[in-house]
């Protein structure tokens, strides 16, 4: 069965960095959309970044542009989220999710409901 497993979360000081990883198993990795979402206590879930595993097209929330980079390693069936210059407002539970049937040949939607498979989440804490 399809499974996604995240890792790499932790606690850092403001300005620090973390690298999150998400591995996909149980399905072919290429030409899918893999997204990173986050949810802080009392707030709604938001999409942070997403990437098309075939073409490599990447998209970011405005709040993380210039600080976060999403990438993938198809040989490892893994997507990464490099997070630099972390801010306290970045603190949240981060989830990896997969849209196995992208709406476009190379594009990935930002709509959470399209992502049918989710990982267990990895916690990111940022202290000021």
C-alpha positions in Angstrom: 0.0 0.0 0.0 1.1 3.6 -0.5 3.1 4.9 2.4 4.8 8.2 3.1 7.3 8.6 6.0 8.7 12.0 7.1 11.8 12.7 9.1 14.1 15.5 9.9 12.0 17.6 12.2 13.4 19.1 15.4 14.0 22.1 17.5 16.2 25.0 16.3 16.9 28.6 17.2 15.6 31.3 14.9 17.8 31.7 11.9 18.7 28.0 12.0 18.1 25.3 9.4 16.4 22.0 9.1 16.1 19.5 6.2 13.0 17.4 6.1 12.7 14.2 4.1 9.8 12.2 2.9 10.0 8.8 1.3 7.3 7.3 -0.8 6.7 3.5 -1.1 4.1 1.3 -2.6 3.7 3.3 -5.8 5.8 4.7 -8.6 7.5 7.9 -7.8 7.8 9.6 -11.1 5.3 12.0 -12.5 3.5 12.6 -9.2 3.0 15.6 -7.0 4.6 15.6 -3.6 3.7 18.4 -1.2 4.7 19.7 2.2 1.9 21.1 4.4 2.1 22.4 7.9 -0.4 23.1 10.7 0.2 25.0 13.9 -2.0 24.7 16.9 -5.2 26.7 16.4 -4.5 27.4 12.8 -5.6 25.8 9.6 -3.5 23.6 7.4 -1.5 25.4 4.8 0.5 24.3 1.8 4.2 25.2 2.1 5.7 23.8 -1.1 5.0 21.2 -3.7 7.0 19.6 -6.6 6.3 17.6 -9.6 8.5 14.5 -9.4 8.8 14.2 -13.2 9.5 17.7 -14.4 10.8 19.2 -11.2 8.5 22.2 -11.3 8.3 23.6 -7.8 5.9 26.0 -6.0 6.1 27.8 -2.7 3.9 29.7 -0.3 4.8 33.4 -0.3 5.8 33.2 3.3 8.7 30.8 2.7 10.0 32.0 -0.7 13.7 32.6 -0.6 14.1 30.6 2.6 12.8 27.1 1.7 13.7 24.8 -1.2 11.8 21.7 -2.2 13.7 19.0 -4.2 13.4 15.4 -5.1 15.7 12.4 -5.6 13.9 10.0 -7.8 16.5 7.3 -7.3 15.6 7.3 -3.6 11.9 8.0 -4.0 12.4 10.9 -1.7 11.4 14.5 -1.6 13.2 17.1 0.6 12.4 20.4 2.1 15.4 22.4 3.0 14.4 25.1 5.4 16.8 28.0 6.0 16.6 31.1 8.2 13.7 29.6 10.2 11.4 31.9 12.0 9.2 31.3 15.0 6.2 31.5 12.8 7.5 28.5 10.9 6.9 26.3 13.9 4.3 23.6 13.1 3.7 20.0 12.4 4.9 19.4 8.9 3.2 16.8 6.7 4.2 15.2 3.4 1.4 14.3 1.1 1.1 12.8 -2.4 -1.2 13.5 -5.3 -0.7 10.4 -7.5 -2.8 11.8 -10.4 -1.7 15.3 -11.0 -4.2 17.6 -12.8 -1.6 18.7 -15.3 1.3 17.1 -17.2 3.8 19.1 -15.2 1.9 21.2 -12.7 0.9 20.5 -9.1 -2.2 21.9 -7.5 -2.2 23.6 -4.1 -5.6 22.2 -3.1 -5.1 19.9 -0.1 -8.0 17.7 -1.0 -6.2 16.5 -4.1 -3.5 14.9 -1.9 -4.9 11.6 -0.9 -2.0 10.1 0.9 -0.3 11.6 4.0 2.6 10.9 6.2 2.4 10.9 10.0 4.0 14.3 10.3 7.3 15.7 11.8 7.4 18.4 14.4 9.3 21.6 13.8 9.9 24.0 16.7 11.7 27.3 16.4 12.7 29.4 19.4 13.4 33.1 19.3 
